[in-house]
PDB file of C-alpha atoms and ligand atoms in Angstrom:
ATOM      1  CA  MET A1380    -113.371  87.624  -5.257  1.00 36.00           C
ATOM      2  CA  ARG A1381    -113.298  90.969  -6.914  1.00 38.00           C
ATOM      3  CA  LYS A1382    -110.282  91.522  -8.989  1.00 36.00           C
ATOM      4  CA  VAL A1383    -108.463  94.649  -7.942  1.00 36.00           C
ATOM      5  CA  ILE A1384    -106.843  96.532 -10.719  1.00 33.00           C
ATOM      6  CA  GLY A1385    -104.112  98.864  -9.593  1.00 34.00           C
ATOM      7  CA  VAL A1386    -103.976 101.051 -12.612  1.00 36.00           C
ATOM      8  CA  LEU A1387    -104.339 104.758 -12.086  1.00 39.00           C
ATOM      9  CA  LEU A1388    -105.435 105.588 -15.567  1.00 44.00           C
ATOM     10  CA  ALA A1389    -107.740 103.716 -17.805  1.00 45.00           C
ATOM     11  CA  ILE A1390    -105.741 103.261 -20.935  1.00 45.00           C
ATOM     12  CA  ALA A1391    -107.633 102.965 -24.129  1.00 40.00           C
ATOM     13  CA  LEU A1392    -105.967 102.037 -27.344  1.00 40.00           C
ATOM     14  CA  VAL A1393    -107.352 104.461 -29.834  1.00 39.00           C
ATOM     15  CA  THR A1394    -105.470 104.023 -33.024  1.00 36.00           C
ATOM     16  CA  GLY A1395    -102.904 101.428 -33.830  1.00 35.00           C
ATOM     17  CA  VAL A1396    -100.157 103.152 -35.745  1.00 36.00           C
ATOM     18  CA  ALA A1397     -99.521 101.750 -39.164  1.00 34.00           C
ATOM     19  CA  LEU A1398     -95.867 101.462 -38.428  1.00 36.00           C
ATOM     20  CA  VAL A1399     -93.941  98.294 -37.996  1.00 37.00           C
ATOM     21  CA  ALA A1400     -91.371  98.505 -35.256  1.00 37.00           C
ATOM     22  CA  HIS A1401     -87.925  98.734 -36.762  1.00 38.00           C
ATOM     23  CA  ARG A1402     -85.150  96.484 -35.733  1.00 36.00           C
ATOM     24  CA  PRO A1403     -82.769  98.931 -34.122  1.00 39.00           C
ATOM     25  CA  GLY A1404     -79.880  99.574 -36.471  1.00 41.00           C
ATOM     26  CA  PRO A1405     -76.542 101.141 -35.652  1.00 44.00           C
ATOM     27  CA  ALA A1406     -77.101 104.348 -33.729  1.00 43.00           C
ATOM     28  CA  GLY A1407     -76.785 107.388 -35.910  1.00 42.00           C
ATOM     29  CA  ALA A1408     -75.559 109.632 -33.161  1.00 47.00           C
ATOM     30  CA  GLN A1409     -72.271 110.318 -34.887  1.00 59.00           C
ATOM     31  CA  GLY A1410     -72.407 112.607 -37.905  1.00 84.00           C
ATOM     32  CA  GLY A1411     -76.133 113.114 -37.708  1.00 94.00           C
ATOM     33  CA  GLY A1412     -78.086 116.197 -38.581  1.00 97.00           C
ATOM     34  CA  THR A1413     -80.830 118.180 -36.906  1.00 98.00           C
ATOM     35  CA  ILE A1414     -84.427 118.671 -37.984  1.00 98.00           C
ATOM     36  CA  GLU A1415     -85.992 121.910 -36.799  1.00 98.00           C
ATOM     37  CA  ALA A1416     -89.693 121.441 -37.338  1.00 98.00           C
ATOM     38  CA  THR A1417     -92.357 124.097 -37.085  1.00 98.00           C
ATOM     39  CA  VAL A1418     -95.967 122.929 -37.071  1.00 98.00           C
ATOM     40  CA  THR A1419     -98.642 125.511 -37.799  1.00 98.00           C
ATOM     41  CA  TYR A1420    -102.413 125.597 -37.894  1.00 98.00           C
ATOM     42  CA  ALA A1421    -104.319 128.418 -39.552  1.00 94.00           C
ATOM     43  CA  GLY A1422    -107.565 127.678 -37.744  1.00 95.00           C
ATOM     44  CA  ALA A1423    -108.765 128.979 -34.420  1.00 94.00           C
ATOM     45  CA  PRO A1424    -107.737 127.504 -31.061  1.00 95.00           C
ATOM     46  CA  VAL A1425    -110.284 125.160 -29.517  1.00 94.00           C
ATOM     47  CA  VAL A1426    -110.598 125.697 -25.781  1.00 89.00           C
ATOM     48  CA  GLU A1427    -113.495 124.445 -23.697  1.00 92.00           C
ATOM     49  CA  LYS A1428    -114.292 125.352 -20.125  1.00 93.00           C
ATOM     50  CA  LEU A1429    -116.095 123.010 -17.813  1.00 92.00           C
ATOM     51  CA  LYS A1430    -117.584 123.597 -14.356  1.00 94.00           C
ATOM     52  CA  VAL A1431    -116.322 121.109 -11.799  1.00 93.00           C
ATOM     53  CA  ASN A1432    -118.514 119.890  -8.968  1.00 88.00           C
ATOM     54  CA  LYS A1433    -116.374 117.213  -7.341  1.00 88.00           C
ATOM     55  CA  ASP A1434    -112.912 117.151  -5.785  1.00 91.00           C
ATOM     56  CA  THR A1435    -112.861 120.914  -6.195  1.00 94.00           C
ATOM     57  CA  GLU A1436    -110.128 121.229  -3.552  1.00 92.00           C
ATOM     58  CA  LYS A1437    -107.752 119.567  -5.986  1.00 90.00           C
ATOM     59  CA  CYS A1438    -109.402 120.186  -9.307  1.00 92.00           C
ATOM     60  CA  GLY A1439    -110.605 123.760  -8.852  1.00 94.00           C
ATOM     61  CA  THR A1440    -114.112 124.815  -9.812  1.00 95.00           C
ATOM     62  CA  GLU A1441    -113.419 125.142 -13.502  1.00 93.00           C
ATOM     63  CA  VAL A1442    -111.185 123.214 -15.854  1.00 90.00           C
ATOM     64  CA  VAL A1443    -109.859 124.496 -19.143  1.00 88.00           C
ATOM     65  CA  ILE A1444    -109.725 121.823 -21.802  1.00 88.00           C
ATOM     66  CA  GLU A1445    -107.270 122.797 -24.495  1.00 83.00           C
ATOM     67  CA  LYS A1446    -108.064 120.740 -27.555  1.00 91.00           C
ATOM     68  CA  VAL A1447    -106.213 122.811 -30.123  1.00 97.00           C
ATOM     69  CA  VAL A1448    -103.547 125.153 -28.744  1.00 97.00           C
ATOM     70  CA  VAL A1449    -102.356 127.768 -31.202  1.00 97.00           C
ATOM     71  CA  GLY A1450     -99.588 130.194 -30.228  1.00 95.00           C
ATOM     72  CA  ALA A1451     -97.655 132.959 -31.931  1.00 91.00           C
ATOM     73  CA  ASN A1452     -97.327 132.798 -35.734  1.00 94.00           C
ATOM     74  CA  LYS A1453     -99.990 130.068 -35.866  1.00 97.00           C
ATOM     75  CA  GLY A1454     -97.639 127.662 -34.085  1.00 98.00           C
ATOM     76  CA  LEU A1455     -99.466 124.525 -33.010  1.00 98.00           C
ATOM     77  CA  ALA A1456     -98.587 123.074 -29.602  1.00 98.00           C
ATOM     78  CA  ASN A1457     -98.823 119.414 -28.568  1.00 98.00           C
ATOM     79  CA  ALA A1458     -98.064 117.960 -31.983  1.00 98.00           C
ATOM     80  CA  VAL A1459     -95.764 114.950 -32.159  1.00 98.00           C
ATOM     81  CA  VAL A1460     -93.146 115.300 -34.889  1.00 98.00           C
ATOM     82  CA  SER A1461     -91.350 112.114 -35.863  1.00 98.00           C
ATOM     83  CA  VAL A1462     -89.150 110.492 -38.489  1.00 98.00           C
ATOM     84  CA  PRO A1463     -90.602 106.977 -38.594  1.00 96.00           C
ATOM     85  CA  SER A1464     -88.219 105.547 -41.189  1.00 96.00           C
ATOM     86  CA  ALA A1465     -84.965 106.772 -39.627  1.00 97.00           C
ATOM     87  CA  LYS A1466     -82.793 103.998 -38.302  1.00 94.00           C
ATOM     88  CA  GLY A1467     -81.505 104.267 -34.798  1.00 89.00           C
ATOM     89  CA  ALA A1468     -81.500 102.364 -31.562  1.00 80.00           C
ATOM     90  CA  ALA A1469     -84.202 103.311 -29.088  1.00 75.00           C
ATOM     91  CA  LYS A1470     -82.688 104.517 -25.857  1.00 74.00           C
ATOM     92  CA  ALA A1471     -84.407 103.578 -22.646  1.00 74.00           C
ATOM     93  CA  VAL A1472     -85.389 106.933 -21.189  1.00 83.00           C
ATOM     94  CA  LYS A1473     -87.487 107.083 -18.059  1.00 86.00           C
ATOM     95  CA  THR A1474     -90.759 108.714 -19.018  1.00 93.00           C
ATOM     96  CA  THR A1475     -93.248 110.021 -16.483  1.00 93.00           C
ATOM     97  CA  VAL A1476     -96.793 111.312 -16.798  1.00 92.00           C
ATOM     98  CA  ASP A1477     -98.351 112.975 -13.774  1.00 91.00           C
ATOM     99  CA  GLN A1478    -101.933 113.406 -12.675  1.00 90.00           C
ATOM    100  CA  HIS A1479    -101.821 116.829 -11.132  1.00 90.00           C
ATOM    101  CA  GLY A1480    -104.606 119.296 -10.486  1.00 91.00           C
ATOM    102  CA  CYS A1481    -106.934 116.768 -12.115  1.00 92.00           C
ATOM    103  CA  LYS A1482    -105.071 117.103 -15.372  1.00 91.00           C
ATOM    104  CA  VAL A1483    -102.764 114.778 -17.253  1.00 91.00           C
ATOM    105  CA  VAL A1484     -99.341 116.479 -17.249  1.00 93.00           C
ATOM    106  CA  PRO A1485     -97.883 116.806 -19.777  1.00 94.00           C
ATOM    107  CA  HIS A1486    -100.862 116.632 -22.085  1.00 94.00           C
ATOM    108  CA  VAL A1487     -98.844 114.887 -24.797  1.00 96.00           C
ATOM    109  CA  THR A1488     -95.814 112.706 -24.120  1.00 95.00           C
ATOM    110  CA  ALA A1489     -93.647 110.900 -26.658  1.00 97.00           C
ATOM    111  CA  MET A1490     -91.432 107.952 -25.814  1.00 95.00           C
ATOM    112  CA  THR A1491     -89.749 104.908 -27.289  1.00 94.00           C
ATOM    113  CA  PRO A1492     -91.094 101.479 -26.296  1.00 92.00           C
ATOM    114  CA  GLY A1493     -90.561 100.778 -22.612  1.00 91.00           C
ATOM    115  CA  ASP A1494     -91.915 101.757 -19.245  1.00 91.00           C
ATOM    116  CA  LEU A1495     -94.169 104.717 -18.624  1.00 90.00           C
ATOM    117  CA  GLU A1496     -94.425 105.858 -15.025  1.00 90.00           C
ATOM    118  CA  LEU A1497     -97.865 107.133 -14.080  1.00 88.00           C
ATOM    119  CA  LYS A1498     -97.719 109.421 -11.071  1.00 88.00           C
ATOM    120  CA  ASN A1499    -100.531 110.801  -8.983  1.00 88.00           C
ATOM    121  CA  SER A1500     -99.594 114.060  -7.295  1.00 88.00           C
ATOM    122  CA  ASP A1501    -103.154 114.701  -6.172  1.00 88.00           C
ATOM    123  CA  ASP A1502    -104.232 113.213  -2.858  1.00 82.00           C
ATOM    124  CA  ILE A1503    -107.404 111.864  -4.394  1.00 84.00           C
ATOM    125  CA  LEU A1504    -108.298 108.818  -6.389  1.00 80.00           C
ATOM    126  CA  HIS A1505    -107.990 109.188 -10.110  1.00 76.00           C
ATOM    127  CA  ASN A1506    -109.603 105.905 -10.972  1.00 66.00           C
ATOM    128  CA  ILE A1507    -112.525 104.006  -9.518  1.00 39.00           C
ATOM    129  CA  HIS A1508    -110.598 100.735  -9.781  1.00 39.00           C
ATOM    130  CA  THR A1509    -107.617 101.595  -7.625  1.00 37.00           C
ATOM    131  CA  TYR A1510    -106.838 100.153  -4.246  1.00 36.00           C
ATOM    132  CA  SER A1511    -108.396 102.086  -1.396  1.00 31.00           C
ATOM    133  CA  THR A1512    -104.911 103.136  -0.390  1.00 40.00           C
ATOM    134  CA  ALA A1513    -104.059 104.745  -3.678  1.00 52.00           C
ATOM    135  CA  LYS A1514    -100.642 104.050  -4.994  1.00 59.00           C
ATOM    136  CA  LYS A1515     -98.660 107.140  -5.859  1.00 69.00           C
ATOM    137  CA  VAL A1516     -96.849 105.636  -8.799  1.00 76.00           C
ATOM    138  CA  MET A1517     -97.701 102.931 -11.284  1.00 82.00           C
ATOM    139  CA  THR A1518     -95.805 101.682 -14.282  1.00 84.00           C
ATOM    140  CA  GLU A1519     -97.230 100.663 -17.620  1.00 85.00           C
ATOM    141  CA  LYS A1520     -95.187  98.915 -20.268  1.00 86.00           C
ATOM    142  CA  PHE A1521     -95.701  99.801 -23.922  1.00 86.00           C
ATOM    143  CA  GLU A1522     -93.885  97.609 -26.389  1.00 88.00           C
ATOM    144  CA  LYS A1523     -95.204  98.658 -29.777  1.00 91.00           C
ATOM    145  CA  PRO A1524     -95.410 101.996 -31.554  1.00 93.00           C
ATOM    146  CA  GLU A1525     -98.886 103.469 -31.141  1.00 92.00           C
ATOM    147  CA  PHE A1526    -100.779 106.521 -29.957  1.00 93.00           C
ATOM    148  CA  ILE A1527    -102.380 105.823 -26.588  1.00 89.00           C
ATOM    149  CA  LYS A1528    -105.158 107.834 -25.032  1.00 88.00           C
ATOM    150  CA  LEU A1529    -105.104 108.319 -21.268  1.00 88.00           C
ATOM    151  CA  THR A1530    -108.375 108.957 -19.490  1.00 87.00           C
ATOM    152  CA  CYS A1531    -109.543 108.903 -15.894  1.00 88.00           C
ATOM    153  CA  ASP A1532    -112.659 107.092 -14.785  1.00 84.00           C
ATOM    154  CA  VAL A1533    -113.288 109.552 -11.978  1.00 86.00           C
ATOM    155  CA  HIS A1534    -112.813 112.851 -13.823  1.00 90.00           C
ATOM    156  CA  SER A1535    -114.324 112.653 -17.266  1.00 88.00           C
ATOM    157  CA  TRP A1536    -112.438 115.669 -18.584  1.00 90.00           C
ATOM    158  CA  MET A1537    -108.979 114.310 -17.822  1.00 90.00           C
ATOM    159  CA  LEU A1538    -107.219 113.490 -21.053  1.00 90.00           C
ATOM    160  CA  GLY A1539    -103.680 112.869 -22.162  1.00 91.00           C
ATOM    161  CA  TRP A1540    -101.824 111.158 -24.978  1.00 92.00           C
ATOM    162  CA  VAL A1541     -98.732 109.001 -25.089  1.00 92.00           C
ATOM    163  CA  ALA A1542     -97.041 108.542 -28.447  1.00 95.00           C
ATOM    164  CA  VAL A1543     -94.888 105.406 -28.501  1.00 93.00           C
ATOM    165  CA  MET A1544     -92.399 105.888 -31.322  1.00 95.00           C
ATOM    166  CA  PRO A1545     -90.352 103.268 -33.191  1.00 93.00           C
ATOM    167  CA  ASN A1546     -87.075 105.181 -32.845  1.00 95.00           C
ATOM    168  CA  PRO A1547     -85.623 108.052 -30.801  1.00 95.00           C
ATOM    169  CA  PHE A1548     -86.177 110.659 -33.533  1.00 97.00           C
ATOM    170  CA  PHE A1549     -89.185 112.610 -32.323  1.00 97.00           C
ATOM    171  CA  GLY A1550     -90.265 115.731 -30.497  1.00 98.00           C
ATOM    172  CA  VAL A1551     -93.425 117.338 -29.148  1.00 98.00           C
ATOM    173  CA  THR A1552     -94.066 120.892 -30.308  1.00 98.00           C
ATOM    174  CA  ASP A1553     -93.885 123.677 -27.749  1.00 97.00           C
ATOM    175  CA  GLY A1554     -96.252 126.616 -27.428  1.00 96.00           C
ATOM    176  CA  SER A1555     -94.804 128.135 -30.589  1.00 97.00           C
ATOM    177  CA  GLY A1556     -95.161 124.970 -32.653  1.00 98.00           C
ATOM    178  CA  ASN A1557     -91.453 124.156 -32.610  1.00 98.00           C
ATOM    179  CA  ALA A1558     -89.803 120.780 -32.109  1.00 98.00           C
ATOM    180  CA  LYS A1559     -86.155 119.904 -32.601  1.00 98.00           C
ATOM    181  CA  ILE A1560     -84.973 116.411 -33.501  1.00 97.00           C
ATOM    182  CA  GLU A1561     -81.255 115.849 -33.171  1.00 96.00           C
ATOM    183  CA  ASN A1562     -78.682 113.264 -34.279  1.00 95.00           C
ATOM    184  CA  VAL A1563     -80.744 112.059 -37.223  1.00 97.00           C
ATOM    185  CA  PRO A1564     -78.661 109.899 -39.573  1.00 96.00           C
ATOM    186  CA  PRO A1565     -78.150 111.691 -42.913  1.00 97.00           C
ATOM    187  CA  GLY A1566     -80.677 110.762 -45.582  1.00 97.00           C
ATOM    188  CA  LYS A1567     -84.022 111.526 -47.140  1.00 98.00           C
ATOM    189  CA  TYR A1568     -87.041 111.077 -44.906  1.00 98.00           C
ATOM    190  CA  THR A1569     -90.709 111.691 -44.560  1.00 98.00           C
ATOM    191  CA  VAL A1570     -91.286 113.768 -41.434  1.00 98.00           C
ATOM    192  CA  GLU A1571     -94.645 113.184 -39.818  1.00 98.00           C
ATOM    193  CA  ALA A1572     -96.658 115.508 -37.583  1.00 98.00           C
ATOM    194  CA  TRP A1573     -99.520 114.083 -35.517  1.00 98.00           C
ATOM    195  CA  HIS A1574    -102.098 115.995 -33.538  1.00 98.00           C
ATOM    196  CA  GLU A1575    -104.837 114.481 -31.394  1.00 96.00           C
ATOM    197  CA  THR A1576    -107.691 116.202 -33.210  1.00 95.00           C
ATOM    198  CA  LEU A1577    -106.129 117.419 -36.462  1.00 97.00           C
ATOM    199  CA  GLY A1578    -104.683 114.098 -37.562  1.00 97.00           C
ATOM    200  CA  LYS A1579    -101.466 113.667 -39.538  1.00 97.00           C
ATOM    201  CA  GLN A1580     -99.516 115.607 -42.117  1.00 98.00           C
ATOM    202  CA  THR A1581     -96.180 114.734 -43.668  1.00 98.00           C
ATOM    203  CA  LYS A1582     -93.318 116.539 -45.373  1.00 98.00           C
ATOM    204  CA  GLU A1583     -90.251 115.297 -47.203  1.00 98.00           C
ATOM    205  CA  VAL A1584     -86.901 116.370 -45.830  1.00 98.00           C
ATOM    206  CA  GLU A1585     -83.227 115.711 -46.493  1.00 98.00           C
ATOM    207  CA  VAL A1586     -80.975 115.559 -43.459  1.00 98.00           C
ATOM    208  CA  LYS A1587     -77.298 116.333 -43.947  1.00 97.00           C
ATOM    209  CA  ALA A1588     -74.499 115.510 -41.540  1.00 97.00           C
ATOM    210  CA  GLY A1589     -73.702 118.278 -39.102  1.00 96.00           C
ATOM    211  CA  GLN A1590     -76.408 120.543 -40.525  1.00 97.00           C
ATOM    212  CA  SER A1591     -79.743 121.776 -39.392  1.00 98.00           C
ATOM    213  CA  THR A1592     -82.693 121.431 -41.735  1.00 98.00           C
ATOM    214  CA  LYS A1593     -85.878 123.403 -41.239  1.00 98.00           C
ATOM    215  CA  VAL A1594     -89.195 121.827 -42.075  1.00 98.00           C
ATOM    216  CA  ALA A1595     -92.575 123.581 -41.962  1.00 98.00           C
ATOM    217  CA  ILE A1596     -95.684 121.461 -41.631  1.00 98.00           C
ATOM    218  CA  GLU A1597     -99.160 122.933 -41.798  1.00 98.00           C
ATOM    219  CA  MET A1598    -101.988 120.988 -40.201  1.00 98.00           C
ATOM    220  CA  LYS A1599    -105.373 121.085 -41.895  1.00 93.00           C
ATOM    221  CA  LYS A1600    -108.828 120.799 -40.426  1.00 83.00           C
TER     222      LYS A1600
HETATM  223 CU1  LIG I3109    -108.900 111.789 -12.188  1.00 62.15          CU
END
Protein backbone atom coordinates (compact mmCIF):
# COMPACT_ATOMS: atom_id res chain seq x y z
CA MET A 1 0.00 0.00 0.00
CA ARG A 2 1.31 3.36 -0.95
CA LYS A 3 2.09 5.52 1.95
CA VAL A 4 0.26 8.81 1.74
CA ILE A 5 2.13 11.74 3.09
CA GLY A 6 -0.06 14.66 3.98
CA VAL A 7 2.56 17.32 4.02
CA LEU A 8 1.98 20.36 1.87
CA LEU A 9 5.56 21.41 1.63
CA ALA A 10 8.60 19.30 1.23
CA ILE A 11 10.80 20.38 4.06
CA ALA A 12 14.47 20.05 3.58
CA LEU A 13 16.90 20.60 6.37
CA VAL A 14 19.57 22.74 4.87
CA THR A 15 21.86 23.80 7.61
CA GLY A 16 21.82 22.70 11.18
CA VAL A 17 22.48 25.75 13.28
CA ALA A 18 25.50 25.51 15.49
CA LEU A 19 23.49 26.56 18.46
CA VAL A 20 22.57 24.43 21.38
CA ALA A 21 19.07 25.05 22.61
CA HIS A 22 19.18 26.97 25.85
CA ARG A 23 17.34 25.86 28.88
CA PRO A 24 14.82 28.65 29.28
CA GLY A 25 15.90 30.89 32.12
CA PRO A 26 13.82 33.45 33.96
CA ALA A 27 12.05 35.66 31.45
CA GLY A 28 13.77 38.96 31.00
CA ALA A 29 10.63 40.86 30.17
CA GLN A 30 10.98 43.16 33.14
CA GLY A 31 13.69 45.80 32.91
CA GLY A 32 14.85 44.71 29.50
CA GLY A 33 16.20 46.85 26.72
CA THR A 34 15.54 47.15 23.02
CA ILE A 35 17.83 46.37 20.11
CA GLU A 36 17.12 48.37 16.97
CA ALA A 37 19.01 46.58 14.24
CA THR A 38 19.59 47.81 10.73
CA VAL A 39 20.98 45.32 8.23
CA THR A 40 22.49 46.69 5.04
CA TYR A 41 23.96 45.27 1.87
CA ALA A 42 26.03 47.37 -0.51
CA GLY A 43 25.59 45.02 -3.44
CA ALA A 44 22.88 44.97 -6.04
CA PRO A 45 19.47 43.34 -5.53
CA VAL A 46 19.12 39.89 -7.07
CA VAL A 47 15.73 39.43 -8.71
CA GLU A 48 14.94 36.70 -11.21
CA LYS A 49 11.87 36.41 -13.37
CA LEU A 50 10.53 33.10 -14.52
CA LYS A 51 7.83 32.27 -17.08
CA VAL A 52 5.15 30.01 -15.67
CA ASN A 53 3.40 27.43 -17.82
CA LYS A 54 1.26 25.56 -15.30
CA ASP A 55 -1.45 26.56 -12.85
CA THR A 56 -1.32 30.01 -14.38
CA GLU A 57 -4.79 30.82 -13.04
CA LYS A 58 -3.31 30.82 -9.56
CA CYS A 59 0.34 31.43 -10.21
CA GLY A 60 0.15 34.03 -12.98
CA THR A 61 2.27 33.76 -16.10
CA GLU A 62 5.41 35.13 -14.55
CA VAL A 63 6.89 34.83 -11.09
CA VAL A 64 9.37 37.22 -9.56
CA ILE A 65 11.95 35.48 -7.43
CA GLU A 66 13.49 37.92 -5.00
CA LYS A 67 16.74 36.43 -3.80
CA VAL A 68 18.32 39.58 -2.41
CA VAL A 69 15.92 42.43 -1.66
CA VAL A 70 17.60 45.77 -1.10
CA GLY A 71 15.53 48.83 -0.18
CA ALA A 72 16.23 52.44 0.71
CA ASN A 73 19.65 53.25 2.21
CA LYS A 74 20.92 49.78 1.25
CA GLY A 75 18.54 48.20 3.78
CA LEU A 76 18.41 44.44 3.34
CA ALA A 77 15.01 42.77 3.70
CA ASN A 78 14.36 39.19 4.85
CA ALA A 79 17.33 38.95 7.18
CA VAL A 80 16.83 37.23 10.53
CA VAL A 81 18.38 39.19 13.39
CA SER A 82 18.81 37.29 16.64
CA VAL A 83 20.53 37.31 20.01
CA PRO A 84 21.38 33.62 20.42
CA SER A 85 22.99 33.87 23.85
CA ALA A 86 20.27 35.93 25.55
CA LYS A 87 18.41 34.05 28.23
CA GLY A 88 14.66 34.05 28.12
CA ALA A 89 11.77 31.65 28.01
CA ALA A 90 10.42 30.87 24.56
CA LYS A 91 6.79 31.85 24.30
CA ALA A 92 4.50 29.62 22.31
CA VAL A 93 3.31 31.90 19.53
CA LYS A 94 1.17 30.50 16.75
CA THR A 95 3.17 30.85 13.56
CA THR A 96 1.66 30.46 10.11
CA VAL A 97 3.18 30.25 6.65
CA ASP A 98 0.85 30.44 3.68
CA GLN A 99 1.12 29.14 0.14
CA HIS A 100 -0.56 31.90 -1.78
CA GLY A 101 -0.28 32.83 -5.43
CA CYS A 102 2.24 30.00 -5.74
CA LYS A 103 4.56 31.75 -3.34
CA VAL A 104 5.59 31.02 0.22
CA VAL A 105 4.22 33.91 2.31
CA PRO A 106 6.01 35.34 4.15
CA HIS A 107 9.26 34.49 2.43
CA VAL A 108 11.14 34.34 5.74
CA THR A 109 9.52 33.47 9.06
CA ALA A 110 11.19 33.29 12.47
CA MET A 111 9.77 31.38 15.41
CA THR A 112 10.70 29.67 18.64
CA PRO A 113 10.48 25.86 18.77
CA GLY A 114 6.91 24.65 18.42
CA ASP A 115 4.22 24.24 15.82
CA LEU A 116 4.30 25.83 12.40
CA GLU A 117 0.99 25.96 10.57
CA LEU A 118 1.30 25.51 6.83
CA LYS A 119 -1.68 26.95 5.00
CA ASN A 120 -2.67 26.59 1.38
CA SER A 121 -4.77 29.50 0.18
CA ASP A 122 -4.54 28.39 -3.44
CA ASP A 123 -7.13 25.91 -4.67
CA ILE A 124 -4.45 23.77 -6.25
CA LEU A 125 -2.09 21.13 -5.02
CA HIS A 126 1.23 22.40 -3.80
CA ASN A 127 2.82 19.01 -3.40
CA ILE A 128 2.66 15.83 -5.43
CA HIS A 129 2.39 13.76 -2.25
CA THR A 130 -0.76 15.25 -0.80
CA TYR A 131 -4.10 13.55 -0.51
CA SER A 132 -6.28 14.02 -3.56
CA THR A 133 -8.56 16.14 -1.42
CA ALA A 134 -5.92 18.63 -0.44
CA LYS A 135 -5.92 19.67 3.14
CA LYS A 136 -6.03 23.41 3.66
CA VAL A 137 -3.88 23.44 6.75
CA MET A 138 -1.10 21.23 8.02
CA THR A 139 1.06 21.53 11.08
CA GLU A 140 4.74 20.78 11.37
CA LYS A 141 6.55 20.62 14.67
CA PHE A 142 10.07 22.00 14.95
CA GLU A 143 11.83 21.32 18.21
CA LYS A 144 15.39 22.45 17.66
CA PRO A 145 16.92 25.73 16.51
CA GLU A 146 17.72 25.55 12.81
CA PHE A 147 17.14 27.24 9.48
CA ILE A 148 14.65 25.24 7.43
CA LYS A 149 14.11 25.58 3.72
CA LEU A 150 10.57 25.21 2.40
CA THR A 151 10.08 24.07 -1.17
CA CYS A 152 7.18 22.77 -3.21
CA ASP A 153 7.41 19.67 -5.34
CA VAL A 154 4.89 20.99 -7.83
CA HIS A 155 6.23 24.52 -8.37
CA SER A 156 9.99 24.48 -8.50
CA TRP A 157 10.34 28.21 -7.89
CA MET A 158 8.44 28.23 -4.61
CA LEU A 159 10.83 28.91 -1.78
CA GLY A 160 10.60 30.02 1.80
CA TRP A 161 12.63 29.86 4.99
CA VAL A 162 11.72 29.21 8.59
CA ALA A 163 14.24 30.21 11.24
CA VAL A 164 13.69 28.30 14.48
CA MET A 165 15.36 30.35 17.20
CA PRO A 166 16.49 29.25 20.67
CA ASN A 167 14.85 32.19 22.45
CA PRO A 168 12.25 34.89 21.74
CA PHE A 169 14.83 37.58 20.92
CA PHE A 170 14.70 37.84 17.15
CA GLY A 171 13.21 39.78 14.28
CA VAL A 172 13.03 39.64 10.49
CA THR A 173 14.13 42.80 8.69
CA ASP A 174 11.52 44.79 6.81
CA GLY A 175 11.92 46.38 3.39
CA SER A 176 14.23 49.00 4.88
CA GLY A 177 16.46 46.49 6.64
CA ASN A 178 15.11 47.25 10.10
CA ALA A 179 14.24 44.81 12.86
CA LYS A 180 13.40 45.60 16.47
CA ILE A 181 14.01 43.17 19.31
CA GLU A 182 12.37 44.09 22.58
CA ASN A 183 12.60 43.07 26.25
CA VAL A 184 16.17 41.81 25.96
CA PRO A 185 17.71 41.24 29.40
CA PRO A 186 20.51 43.76 30.03
CA GLY A 187 23.97 42.50 29.14
CA LYS A 188 26.61 42.17 26.47
CA TYR A 189 25.67 40.07 23.46
CA THR A 190 26.67 39.07 20.00
CA VAL A 191 23.85 40.00 17.63
CA GLU A 192 23.63 37.78 14.59
CA ALA A 193 22.16 38.55 11.17
CA TRP A 194 21.38 35.68 8.79
CA HIS A 195 20.38 35.91 5.16
CA GLU A 196 19.49 33.00 2.90
CA THR A 197 22.12 33.78 0.28
CA LEU A 198 24.49 36.19 2.03
CA GLY A 199 25.18 34.06 5.08
CA LYS A 200 25.85 35.40 8.57
CA GLN A 201 27.41 38.47 10.11
CA THR A 202 27.67 39.38 13.77
CA LYS A 203 28.09 42.50 15.87
CA GLU A 204 28.73 43.03 19.56
CA VAL A 205 26.16 45.04 21.46
CA GLU A 206 25.46 46.07 25.04
CA VAL A 207 21.83 46.19 26.07
CA LYS A 208 20.88 48.46 28.95
CA ALA A 209 17.66 48.33 30.94
CA GLY A 210 14.94 50.58 29.61
CA GLN A 211 17.12 51.82 26.75
CA SER A 212 17.23 51.32 23.05
CA THR A 213 20.51 50.34 21.45
CA LYS A 214 21.10 50.70 17.73
CA VAL A 215 23.20 48.15 15.92
CA ALA A 216 24.23 48.32 12.26
CA ILE A 217 25.20 45.12 10.52
CA GLU A 218 26.54 45.06 6.99
CA MET A 219 26.22 41.85 5.01
CA LYS A 220 29.03 40.94 2.65
CA LYS A 221 28.96 38.97 -0.56
CU1 LIG B 1 3.33 24.79 -5.11
